[in-house]
Short mmCIF file of C-alpha atoms in Angstrom, two decimals:
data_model
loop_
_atom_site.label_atom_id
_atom_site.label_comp_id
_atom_site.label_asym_id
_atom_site.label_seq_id
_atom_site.Cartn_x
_atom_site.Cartn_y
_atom_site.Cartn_z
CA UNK G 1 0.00 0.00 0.00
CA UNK G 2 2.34 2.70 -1.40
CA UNK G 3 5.47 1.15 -0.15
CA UNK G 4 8.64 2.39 -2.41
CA UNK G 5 11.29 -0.47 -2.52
CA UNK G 6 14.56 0.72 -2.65
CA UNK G 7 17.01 -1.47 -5.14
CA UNK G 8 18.85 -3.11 -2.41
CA UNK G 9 17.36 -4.00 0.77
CA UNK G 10 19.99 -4.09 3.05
CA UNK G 11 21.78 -1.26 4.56
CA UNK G 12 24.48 0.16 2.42
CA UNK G 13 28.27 0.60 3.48
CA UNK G 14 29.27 3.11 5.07
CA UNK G 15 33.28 3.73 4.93
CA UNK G 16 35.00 4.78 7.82
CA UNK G 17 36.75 7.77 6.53
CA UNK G 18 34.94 10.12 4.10
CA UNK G 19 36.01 9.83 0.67
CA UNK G 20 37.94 13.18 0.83
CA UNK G 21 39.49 12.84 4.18
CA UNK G 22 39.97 16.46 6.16
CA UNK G 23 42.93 17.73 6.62
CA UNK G 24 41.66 20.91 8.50
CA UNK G 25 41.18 19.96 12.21
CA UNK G 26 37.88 21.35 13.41
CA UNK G 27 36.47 22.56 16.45
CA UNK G 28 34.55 20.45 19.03
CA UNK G 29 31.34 22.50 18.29
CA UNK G 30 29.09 20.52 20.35
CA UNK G 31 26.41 22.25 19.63
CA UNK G 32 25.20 19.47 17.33
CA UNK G 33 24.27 17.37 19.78
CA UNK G 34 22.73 19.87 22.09
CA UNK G 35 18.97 20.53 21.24
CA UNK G 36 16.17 18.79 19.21
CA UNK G 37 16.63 17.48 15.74
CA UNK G 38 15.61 19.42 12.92
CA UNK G 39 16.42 17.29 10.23
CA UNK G 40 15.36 13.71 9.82
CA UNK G 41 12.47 13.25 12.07
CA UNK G 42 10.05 11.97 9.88
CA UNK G 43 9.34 8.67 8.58
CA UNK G 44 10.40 8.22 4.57
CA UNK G 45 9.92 5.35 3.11
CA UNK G 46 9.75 2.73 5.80
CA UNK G 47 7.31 2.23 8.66
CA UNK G 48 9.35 1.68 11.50
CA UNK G 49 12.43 2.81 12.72
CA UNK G 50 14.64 3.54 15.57
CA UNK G 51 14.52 7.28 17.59
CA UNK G 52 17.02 8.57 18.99
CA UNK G 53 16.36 9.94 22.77
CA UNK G 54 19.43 11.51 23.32
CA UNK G 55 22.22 13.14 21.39
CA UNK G 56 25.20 11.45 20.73
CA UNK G 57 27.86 10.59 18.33
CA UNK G 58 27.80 7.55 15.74
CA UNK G 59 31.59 6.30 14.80
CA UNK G 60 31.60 3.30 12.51
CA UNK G 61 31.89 0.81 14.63
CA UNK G 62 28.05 1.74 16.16
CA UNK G 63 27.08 2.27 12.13
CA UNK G 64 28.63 -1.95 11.58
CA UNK G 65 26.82 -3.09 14.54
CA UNK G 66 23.65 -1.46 13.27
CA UNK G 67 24.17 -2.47 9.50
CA UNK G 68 25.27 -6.10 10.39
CA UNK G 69 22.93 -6.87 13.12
CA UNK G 70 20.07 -5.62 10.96
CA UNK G 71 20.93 -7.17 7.74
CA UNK G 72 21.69 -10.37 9.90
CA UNK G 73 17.88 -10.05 11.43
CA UNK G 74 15.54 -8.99 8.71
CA UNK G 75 14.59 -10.52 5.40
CA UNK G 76 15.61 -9.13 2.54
CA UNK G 77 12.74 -10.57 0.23
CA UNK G 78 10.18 -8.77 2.02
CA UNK G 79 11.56 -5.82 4.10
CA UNK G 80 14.17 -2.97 3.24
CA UNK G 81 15.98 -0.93 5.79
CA UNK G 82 17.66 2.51 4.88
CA UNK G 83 19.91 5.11 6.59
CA UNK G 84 18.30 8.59 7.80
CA UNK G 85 22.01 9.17 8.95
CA UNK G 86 25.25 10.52 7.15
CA UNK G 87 28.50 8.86 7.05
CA UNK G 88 30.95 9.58 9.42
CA UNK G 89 32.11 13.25 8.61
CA UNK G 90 33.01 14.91 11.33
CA UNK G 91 36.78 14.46 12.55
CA UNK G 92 37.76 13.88 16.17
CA UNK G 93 41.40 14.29 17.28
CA UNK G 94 42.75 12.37 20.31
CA UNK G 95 46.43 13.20 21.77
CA UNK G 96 47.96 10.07 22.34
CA UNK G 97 48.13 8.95 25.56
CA UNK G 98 49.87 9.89 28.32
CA UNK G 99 51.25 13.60 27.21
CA UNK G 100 50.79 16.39 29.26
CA UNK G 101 48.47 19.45 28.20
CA UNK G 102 50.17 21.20 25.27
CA UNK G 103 51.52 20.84 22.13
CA UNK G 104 48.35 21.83 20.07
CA UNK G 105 45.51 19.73 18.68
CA UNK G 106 46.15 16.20 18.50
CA UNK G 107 45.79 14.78 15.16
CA UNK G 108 42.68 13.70 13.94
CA UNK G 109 41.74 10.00 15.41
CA UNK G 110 38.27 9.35 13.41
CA UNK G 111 35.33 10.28 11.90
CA UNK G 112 31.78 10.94 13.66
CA UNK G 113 28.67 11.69 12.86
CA UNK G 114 26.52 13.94 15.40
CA UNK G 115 22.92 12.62 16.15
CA UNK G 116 20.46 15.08 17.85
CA UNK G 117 17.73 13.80 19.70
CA UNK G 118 14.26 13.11 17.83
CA UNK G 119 16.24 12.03 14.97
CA UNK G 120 15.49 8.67 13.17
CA UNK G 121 18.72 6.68 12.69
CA UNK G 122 17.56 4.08 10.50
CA UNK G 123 14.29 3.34 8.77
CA UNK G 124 12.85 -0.29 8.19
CA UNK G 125 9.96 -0.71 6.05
CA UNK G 126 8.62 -3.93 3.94
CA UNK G 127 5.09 -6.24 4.29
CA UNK G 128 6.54 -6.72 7.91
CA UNK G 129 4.42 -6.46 11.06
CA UNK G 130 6.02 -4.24 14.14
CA UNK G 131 5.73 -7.19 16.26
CA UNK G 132 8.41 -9.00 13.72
CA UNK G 133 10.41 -5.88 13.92
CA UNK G 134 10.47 -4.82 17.21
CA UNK G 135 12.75 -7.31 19.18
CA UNK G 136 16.28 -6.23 16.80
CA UNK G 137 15.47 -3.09 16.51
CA UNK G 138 15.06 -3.16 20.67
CA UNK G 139 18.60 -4.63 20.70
CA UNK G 140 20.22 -2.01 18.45
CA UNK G 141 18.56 0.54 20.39
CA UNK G 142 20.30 -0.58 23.56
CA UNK G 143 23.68 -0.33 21.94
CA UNK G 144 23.23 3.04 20.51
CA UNK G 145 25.40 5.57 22.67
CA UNK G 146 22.36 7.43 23.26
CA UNK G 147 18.91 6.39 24.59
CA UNK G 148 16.71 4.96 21.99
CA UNK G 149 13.44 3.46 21.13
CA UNK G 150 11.81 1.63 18.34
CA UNK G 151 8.94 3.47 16.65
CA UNK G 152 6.31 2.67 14.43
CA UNK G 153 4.68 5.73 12.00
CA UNK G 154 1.75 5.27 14.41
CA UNK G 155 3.99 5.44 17.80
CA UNK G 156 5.84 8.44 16.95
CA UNK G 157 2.20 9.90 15.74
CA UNK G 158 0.90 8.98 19.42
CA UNK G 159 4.02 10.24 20.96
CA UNK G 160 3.98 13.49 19.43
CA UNK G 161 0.04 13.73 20.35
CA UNK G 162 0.74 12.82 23.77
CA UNK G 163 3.17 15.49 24.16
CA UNK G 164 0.78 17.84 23.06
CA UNK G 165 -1.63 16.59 25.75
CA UNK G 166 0.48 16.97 28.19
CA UNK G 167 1.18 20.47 27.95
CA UNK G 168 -2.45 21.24 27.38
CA UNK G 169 -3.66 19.47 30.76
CA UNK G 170 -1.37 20.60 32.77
CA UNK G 171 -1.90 21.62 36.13
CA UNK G 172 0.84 23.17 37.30
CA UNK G 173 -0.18 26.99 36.07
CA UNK G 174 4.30 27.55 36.19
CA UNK G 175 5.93 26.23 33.10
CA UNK G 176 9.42 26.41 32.21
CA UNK G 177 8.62 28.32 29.33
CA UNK G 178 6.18 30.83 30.61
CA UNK G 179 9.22 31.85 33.60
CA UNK G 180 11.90 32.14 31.22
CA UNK G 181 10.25 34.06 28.12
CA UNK G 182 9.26 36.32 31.27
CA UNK G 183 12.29 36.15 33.05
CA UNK G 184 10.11 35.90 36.56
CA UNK G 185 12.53 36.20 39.62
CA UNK G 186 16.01 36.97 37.27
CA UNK G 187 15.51 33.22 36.71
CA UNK G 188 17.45 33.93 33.22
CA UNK G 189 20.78 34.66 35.26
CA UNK G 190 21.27 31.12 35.66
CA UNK G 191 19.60 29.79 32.65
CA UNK G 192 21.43 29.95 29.37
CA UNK G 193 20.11 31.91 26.65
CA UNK G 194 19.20 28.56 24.72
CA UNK G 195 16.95 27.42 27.24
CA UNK G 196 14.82 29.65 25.33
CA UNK G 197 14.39 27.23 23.01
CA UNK G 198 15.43 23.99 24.68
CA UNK G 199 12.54 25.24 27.35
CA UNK G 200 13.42 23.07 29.86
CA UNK G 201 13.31 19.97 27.68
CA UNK G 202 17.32 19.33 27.45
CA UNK G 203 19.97 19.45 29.51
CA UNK G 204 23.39 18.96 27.78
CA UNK G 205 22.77 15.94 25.45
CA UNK G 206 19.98 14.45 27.38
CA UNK G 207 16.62 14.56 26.53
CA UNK G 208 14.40 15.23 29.78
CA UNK G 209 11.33 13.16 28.50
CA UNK G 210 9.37 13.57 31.88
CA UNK G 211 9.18 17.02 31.71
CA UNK G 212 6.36 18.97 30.41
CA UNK R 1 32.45 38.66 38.37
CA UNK R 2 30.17 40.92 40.00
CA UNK R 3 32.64 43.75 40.45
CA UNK R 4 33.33 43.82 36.74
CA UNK R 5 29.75 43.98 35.69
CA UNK R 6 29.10 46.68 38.08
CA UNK R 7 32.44 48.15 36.34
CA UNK R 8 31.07 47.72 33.13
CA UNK R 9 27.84 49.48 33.61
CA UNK R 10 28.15 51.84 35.52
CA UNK R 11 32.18 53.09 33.79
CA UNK R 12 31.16 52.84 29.95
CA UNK R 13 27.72 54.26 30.42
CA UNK R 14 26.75 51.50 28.15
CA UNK R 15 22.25 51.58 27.82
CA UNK R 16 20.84 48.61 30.07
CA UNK R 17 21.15 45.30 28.78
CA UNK R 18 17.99 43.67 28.73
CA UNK R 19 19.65 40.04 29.08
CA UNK R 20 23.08 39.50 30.80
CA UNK R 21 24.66 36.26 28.92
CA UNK R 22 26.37 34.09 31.48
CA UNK R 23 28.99 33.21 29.21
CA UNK R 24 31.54 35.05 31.15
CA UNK R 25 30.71 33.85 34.26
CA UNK R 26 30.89 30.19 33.66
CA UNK R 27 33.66 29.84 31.30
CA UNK R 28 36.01 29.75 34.19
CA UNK R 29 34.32 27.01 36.09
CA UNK R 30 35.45 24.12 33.60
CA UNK R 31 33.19 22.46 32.18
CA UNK R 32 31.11 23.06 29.03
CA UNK R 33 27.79 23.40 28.14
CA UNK R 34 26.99 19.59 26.70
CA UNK R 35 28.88 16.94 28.67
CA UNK R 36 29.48 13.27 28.40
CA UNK R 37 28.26 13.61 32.66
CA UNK R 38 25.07 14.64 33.86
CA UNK R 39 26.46 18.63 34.75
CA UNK R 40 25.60 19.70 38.21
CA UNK R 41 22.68 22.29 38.02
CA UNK R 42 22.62 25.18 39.86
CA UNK R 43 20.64 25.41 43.13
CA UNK R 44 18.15 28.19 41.32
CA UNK R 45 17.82 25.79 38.17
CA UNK R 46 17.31 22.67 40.18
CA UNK R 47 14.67 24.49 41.88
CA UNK R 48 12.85 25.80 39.07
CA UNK R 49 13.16 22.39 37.54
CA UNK R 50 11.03 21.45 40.67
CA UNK R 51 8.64 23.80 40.76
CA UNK R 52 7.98 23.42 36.19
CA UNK R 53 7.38 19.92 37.00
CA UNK R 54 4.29 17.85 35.32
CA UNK R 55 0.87 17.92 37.38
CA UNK R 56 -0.84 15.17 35.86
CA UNK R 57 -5.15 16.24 36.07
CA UNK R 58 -6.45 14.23 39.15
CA UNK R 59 -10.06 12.99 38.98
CA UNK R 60 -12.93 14.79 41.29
CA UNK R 61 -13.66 11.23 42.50
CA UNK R 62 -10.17 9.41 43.71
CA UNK R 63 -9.87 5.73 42.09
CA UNK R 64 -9.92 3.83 45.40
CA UNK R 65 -13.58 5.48 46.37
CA UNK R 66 -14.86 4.01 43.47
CA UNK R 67 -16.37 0.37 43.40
CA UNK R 68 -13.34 -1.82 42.91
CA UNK R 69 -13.63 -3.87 39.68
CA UNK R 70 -12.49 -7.54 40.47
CA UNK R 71 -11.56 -9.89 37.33
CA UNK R 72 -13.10 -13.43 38.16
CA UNK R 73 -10.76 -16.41 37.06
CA UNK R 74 -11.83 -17.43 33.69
CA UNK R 75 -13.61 -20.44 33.90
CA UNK R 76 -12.37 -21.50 30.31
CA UNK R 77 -9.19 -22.77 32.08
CA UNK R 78 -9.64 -26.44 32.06
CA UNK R 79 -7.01 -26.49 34.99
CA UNK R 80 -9.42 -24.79 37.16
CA UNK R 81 -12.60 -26.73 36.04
CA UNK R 82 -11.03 -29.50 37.05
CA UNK R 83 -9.82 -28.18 40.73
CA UNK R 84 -13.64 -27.27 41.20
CA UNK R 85 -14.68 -30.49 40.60
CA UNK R 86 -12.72 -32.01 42.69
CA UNK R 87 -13.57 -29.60 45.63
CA UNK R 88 -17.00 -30.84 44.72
CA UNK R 89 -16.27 -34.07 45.28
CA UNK R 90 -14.33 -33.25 48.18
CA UNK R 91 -17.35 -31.86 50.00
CA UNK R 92 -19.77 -35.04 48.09
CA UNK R 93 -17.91 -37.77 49.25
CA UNK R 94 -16.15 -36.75 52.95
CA UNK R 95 -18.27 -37.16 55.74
CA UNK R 96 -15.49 -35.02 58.06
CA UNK R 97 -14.26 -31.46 56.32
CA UNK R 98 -12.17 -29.42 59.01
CA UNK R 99 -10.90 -26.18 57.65
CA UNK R 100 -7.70 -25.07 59.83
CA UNK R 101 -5.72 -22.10 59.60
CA UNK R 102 -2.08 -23.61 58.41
CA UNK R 103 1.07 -21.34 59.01
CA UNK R 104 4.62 -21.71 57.85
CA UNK R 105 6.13 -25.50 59.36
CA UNK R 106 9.30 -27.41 58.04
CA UNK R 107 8.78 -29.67 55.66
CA UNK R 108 9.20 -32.76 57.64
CA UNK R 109 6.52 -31.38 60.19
CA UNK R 110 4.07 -31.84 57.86
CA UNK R 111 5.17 -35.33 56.78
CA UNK R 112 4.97 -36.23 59.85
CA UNK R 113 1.31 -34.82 60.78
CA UNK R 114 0.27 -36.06 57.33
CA UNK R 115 1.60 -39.49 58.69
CA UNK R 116 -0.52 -39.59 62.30
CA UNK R 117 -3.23 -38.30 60.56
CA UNK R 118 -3.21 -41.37 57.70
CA UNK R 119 -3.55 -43.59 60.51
CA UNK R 120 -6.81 -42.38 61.41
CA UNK R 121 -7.59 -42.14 57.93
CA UNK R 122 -7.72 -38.43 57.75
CA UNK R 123 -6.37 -37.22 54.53
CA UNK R 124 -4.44 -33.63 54.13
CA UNK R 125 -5.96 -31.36 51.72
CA UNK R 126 -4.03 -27.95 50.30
CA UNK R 127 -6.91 -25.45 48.63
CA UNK R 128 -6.88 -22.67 46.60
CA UNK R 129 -9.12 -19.82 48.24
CA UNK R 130 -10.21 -18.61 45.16
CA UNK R 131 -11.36 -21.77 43.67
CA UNK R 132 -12.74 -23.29 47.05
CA UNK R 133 -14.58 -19.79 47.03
CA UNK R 134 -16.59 -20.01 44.07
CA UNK R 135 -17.40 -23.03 44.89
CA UNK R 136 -18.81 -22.78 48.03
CA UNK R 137 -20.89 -19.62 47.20
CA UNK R 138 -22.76 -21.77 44.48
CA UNK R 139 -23.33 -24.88 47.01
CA UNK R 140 -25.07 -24.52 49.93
CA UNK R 141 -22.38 -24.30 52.86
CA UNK R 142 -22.76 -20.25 52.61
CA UNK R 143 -21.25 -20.20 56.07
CA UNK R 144 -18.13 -21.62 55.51
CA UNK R 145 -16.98 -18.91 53.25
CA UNK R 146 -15.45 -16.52 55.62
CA UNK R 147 -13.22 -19.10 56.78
CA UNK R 148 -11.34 -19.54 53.40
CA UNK R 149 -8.98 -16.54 54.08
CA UNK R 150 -5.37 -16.17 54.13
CA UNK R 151 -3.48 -19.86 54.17
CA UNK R 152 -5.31 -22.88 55.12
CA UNK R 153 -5.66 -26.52 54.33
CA UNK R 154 -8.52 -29.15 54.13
CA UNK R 155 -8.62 -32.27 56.96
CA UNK R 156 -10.85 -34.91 55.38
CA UNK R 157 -11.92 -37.86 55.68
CA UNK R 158 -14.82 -40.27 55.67
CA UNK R 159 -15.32 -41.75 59.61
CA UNK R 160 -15.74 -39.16 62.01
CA UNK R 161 -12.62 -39.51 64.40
CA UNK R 162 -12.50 -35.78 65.48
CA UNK R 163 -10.65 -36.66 69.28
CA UNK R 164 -7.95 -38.61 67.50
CA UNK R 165 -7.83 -35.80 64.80
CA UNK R 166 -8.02 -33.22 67.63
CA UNK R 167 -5.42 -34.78 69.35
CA UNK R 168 -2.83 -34.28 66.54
CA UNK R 169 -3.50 -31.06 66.12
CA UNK R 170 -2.81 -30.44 69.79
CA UNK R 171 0.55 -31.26 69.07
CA UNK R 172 0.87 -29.72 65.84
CA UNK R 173 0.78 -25.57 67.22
CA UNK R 174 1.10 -24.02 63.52
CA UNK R 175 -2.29 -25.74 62.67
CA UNK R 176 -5.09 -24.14 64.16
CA UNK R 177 -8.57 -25.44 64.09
CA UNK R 178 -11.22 -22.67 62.50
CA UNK R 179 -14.61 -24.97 61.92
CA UNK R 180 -15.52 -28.03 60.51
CA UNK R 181 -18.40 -29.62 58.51
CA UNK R 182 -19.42 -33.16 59.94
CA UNK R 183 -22.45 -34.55 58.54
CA UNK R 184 -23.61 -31.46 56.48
CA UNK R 185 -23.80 -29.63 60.33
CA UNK R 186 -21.72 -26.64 60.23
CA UNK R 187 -19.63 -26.72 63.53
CA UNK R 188 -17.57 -23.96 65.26
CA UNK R 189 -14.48 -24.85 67.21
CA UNK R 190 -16.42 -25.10 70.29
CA UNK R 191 -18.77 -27.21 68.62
CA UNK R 192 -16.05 -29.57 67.15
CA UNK R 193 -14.78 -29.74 70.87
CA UNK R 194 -18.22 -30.51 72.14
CA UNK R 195 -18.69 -33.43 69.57
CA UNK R 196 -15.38 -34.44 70.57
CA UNK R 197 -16.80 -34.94 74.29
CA UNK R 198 -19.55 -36.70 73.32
CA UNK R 199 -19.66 -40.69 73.14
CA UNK R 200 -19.18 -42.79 70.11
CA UNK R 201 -22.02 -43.92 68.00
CA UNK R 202 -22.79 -46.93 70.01
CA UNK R 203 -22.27 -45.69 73.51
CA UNK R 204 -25.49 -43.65 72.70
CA UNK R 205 -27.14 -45.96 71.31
CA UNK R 206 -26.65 -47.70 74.31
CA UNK R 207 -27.68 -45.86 76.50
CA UNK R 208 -30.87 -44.41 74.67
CA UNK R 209 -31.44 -48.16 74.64
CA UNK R 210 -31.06 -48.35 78.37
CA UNK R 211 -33.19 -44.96 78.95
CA UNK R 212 -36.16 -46.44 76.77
CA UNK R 213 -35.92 -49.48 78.59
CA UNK R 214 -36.00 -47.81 82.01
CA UNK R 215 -39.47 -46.91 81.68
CA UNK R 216 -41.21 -50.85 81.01
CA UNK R 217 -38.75 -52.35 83.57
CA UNK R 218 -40.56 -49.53 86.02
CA UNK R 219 -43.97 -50.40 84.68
CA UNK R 220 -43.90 -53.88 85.68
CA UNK R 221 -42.72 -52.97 89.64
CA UNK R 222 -45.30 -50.46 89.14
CA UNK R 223 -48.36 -53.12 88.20
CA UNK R 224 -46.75 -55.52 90.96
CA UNK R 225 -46.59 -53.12 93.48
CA UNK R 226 -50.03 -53.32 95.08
CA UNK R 227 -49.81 -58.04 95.43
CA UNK R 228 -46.03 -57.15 96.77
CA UNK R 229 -47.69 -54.65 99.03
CA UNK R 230 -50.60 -57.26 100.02
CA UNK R 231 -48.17 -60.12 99.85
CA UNK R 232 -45.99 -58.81 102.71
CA UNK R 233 -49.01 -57.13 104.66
CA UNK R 234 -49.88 -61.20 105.05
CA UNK R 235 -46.90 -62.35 105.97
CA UNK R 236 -46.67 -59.63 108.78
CA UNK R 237 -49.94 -61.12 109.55
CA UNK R 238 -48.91 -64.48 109.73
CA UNK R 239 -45.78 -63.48 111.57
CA UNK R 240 -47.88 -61.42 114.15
CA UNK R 241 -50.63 -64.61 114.26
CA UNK R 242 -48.06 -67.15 115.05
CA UNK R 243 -46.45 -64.35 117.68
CA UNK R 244 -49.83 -64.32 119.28
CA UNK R 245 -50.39 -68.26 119.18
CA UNK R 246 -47.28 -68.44 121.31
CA UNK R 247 -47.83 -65.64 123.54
CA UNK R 248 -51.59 -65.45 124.17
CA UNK R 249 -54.46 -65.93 121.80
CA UNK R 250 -55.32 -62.42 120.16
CA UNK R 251 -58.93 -62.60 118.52
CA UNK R 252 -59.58 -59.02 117.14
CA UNK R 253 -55.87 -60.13 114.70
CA UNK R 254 -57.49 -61.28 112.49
CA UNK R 255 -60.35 -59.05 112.52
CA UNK R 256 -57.95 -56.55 112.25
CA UNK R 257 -56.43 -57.64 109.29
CA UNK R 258 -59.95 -58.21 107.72
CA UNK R 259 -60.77 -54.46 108.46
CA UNK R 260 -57.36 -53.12 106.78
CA UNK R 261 -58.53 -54.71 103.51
#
């Protein structure tokens, strides 16, 4: 029922090193894990998939585990799984071990790719039922650096509704949101300014799912 | 930190800043923004963490003030069919049912009780309340349902030997006695005691035997009792006629005697 196929089923390769390695070391810039996702948080072409709760980095060995223990785990005659993630691009350096402070940046170590939380890190669709799916997707999910769930279209639907509820019947008349925008009792001298946005919601790369 | 913002302001004249970034504040405390830890809050943030917390809506009526909704056991299950039926025939076939309260006891404790017991041929019966429940509420022993609470077990068996039975359990202090069902009567502990006291089957039978047959052994001193009463009035006579034969001859005796009659 409008399912797109992709030609292969299985998850592609994805190399350790970009093709064009970087010879530029760059900054930590953390800020891509910090926050909500803005890209990739809708389902494509598949009907399940695994969320990310958390941000985090992916290095290849997390992006083999996935690919292998997915491809080892589905079928490929009736289901397809794709990637809603990049490869690795991002360098990290590492000083070798045991040096003192100094010296300038360490060299760069390997690649990583920076996962926000709400983001979808793979997508599995297929004539598959979520029962079927569920129990490897459950055991990536634990692996992942970050927390993570399995979702169906129709979970991430109810999540998102439930959300919603929640911050309409709540019954606590101070939100997060409503004292910051405000800036009731000079709480914004020891709130960032992005907790404007974040609202509460994240702390560092965690995802504070019980709030609000 | 404070000292310089005061600087700041009040030295370059600068307008009023309508937010004051804390990015110079906490850049010399260490750590970043987004950490591999969970970063200590600050006291203010922790507390208006608290305070911005979820109130989930609470009902006008509290849950536990409603009427509780309990799920009855399926009857479906063939496992429990089956233990109903034979708690049926349990209660069909045993002439003696005591209920007793059973409480924690080593496991060779109860092999032994379960041994004294089978010489008396009283059998040891473990119940599920639930299932010994339902079926009590459909049969007619109504009474005994308020006695199938908390851990108990079943003493059956088909002659009534309730002293030897209550003798065991003397010895046994973890099993308590709570009521028994002998004969379709409903007995409390006192009345299990009581029928305890009284004598076996034919003792009373006995002795109903011997109370009936009080009555006709009576009735035929009774119907006797006026020719014994003449009978020995005559031999006083005689004895008192040959007294006066001997001694002198007394003619209003016999007179006497004829008057009396």
């Amino acid at each position: 029922a409008g399912i797109i196929f992709p030609e292969r089923p299985k998850l592609k390769f994805m190399d350790k090193v970009p093709a064009v390695p970087k010879v530029r070391r760059e900054p930590r810039q953390l800020r891509d894990i910090r926050g909500p996702s803005q890209v990739a948080t809708d389902f494509i072409q598949g009907q399940y998939g695994i969320l990310a709760l958390g941000g985090g980095y992916l290095h290849w060995g997390h992006l083999e585990m996935i690919r292998l223990t997915i491809g080892r785990c589905m079928d490929p005659r009736t289901m397809f799984a794709i990637w809603r993630v990049p490869a690795p691009s991002k360098p990290v350096t590492r000083k070798s071990l045991g040096h003192r402070m100094g010296g300038g940046k360490g060299p760069i170590d390997h690649y990583v790719t920076a996962v926000k939380s709400g983001r979808l890190v793979v997508e599995v669709g297929g004539r598959c039922e979520f029962g079927e799916v569920k129990p490897f997707l459950t055991q990536v999910a634990r692996k992942l650096p970050f927390p993570a769930v399995p979702v169906s279209r129709d979970g991430l639907q109810r999540m998102r509704e439930e959300e919603e509820e929640k911050k309409l019947n709540n019954q606590n008349p101070w939100t997060f949101e409503r004292v910051v925008t405000a800036n009731m009792l000079g709480m914004r001298r020891y709130l960032s300014p992005y907790d404007l946005q974040l609202k509460g919601r994240y702390w560092g790369k965690f995802f504070l799912k019980h709030r609000v | 930190a404070p000292a310089a913002k005061m600087a700041a302001l009040s030295g370059g004249g600068a307008p009023w800043r309508r937010g004051w970034l804390p990015a110079l504040r906490f850049v010399r405390c260490g750590s970043k923004a987004v950490t591999r830890h969970w970063k200590a809050m600050h006291f203010q943030r922790q507390k208006l963490m608290a305070v911005t917390e979820y109130l989930p809506p609470r009902p006008a009526v509290p849950p536990r003030c409603l009427p509780r909704e309990e799920e009855a056991l399926e009857e479906d299950n063939g496992y429990v069919r089956l233990l109903r039926r034979q708690v049926q025939e349990v209660f069909r076939d045993y002439r003696m049912i005591a209920v007793c309260q059973y409480n924690a006891m080593p496991g060779e404790d109860v092999v032994l009780m379960r041994h004294y017991l089978q010489k008396y041929d009283i059998e040891v019966k473990f119940v599920l309340n639930e299932i010994v429940r339902h079926v009590l509420s459909q049969s007619k022993y109504k009474t005994l349902l308020p006695l199938f609470v908390a851990r108990n077990i079943l003493l059956v068996s088909r002659e009534t030997k309730v002293k030897e039975m209550l003798r065991v359990l003397k010895g046994v202090p973890q099993v308590n006695l709570l009521g028994a069902c002998i004969d379709d009567t409903i007995l409390s502990r006192q009345g299990v005691e009581n029928f305890a006291k009284l004598p076996s089957l034919e003792a009373a039978q006995g002795q109903t035997a011997g109370a009936l047959a009080l009555l006709p052994s009576q009735t035929s001193s009774l119907l006797q009792r006026g020719s014994v009463h003449l009978t020995a009035l005559l031999d006083h006579h005689i004895g008192r006629l040959q007294a006066g034969e001997t001694g002198s001859p007394d003619e209003p005796g016999p007179e006497q005697s004829a008057g009396d009659q």
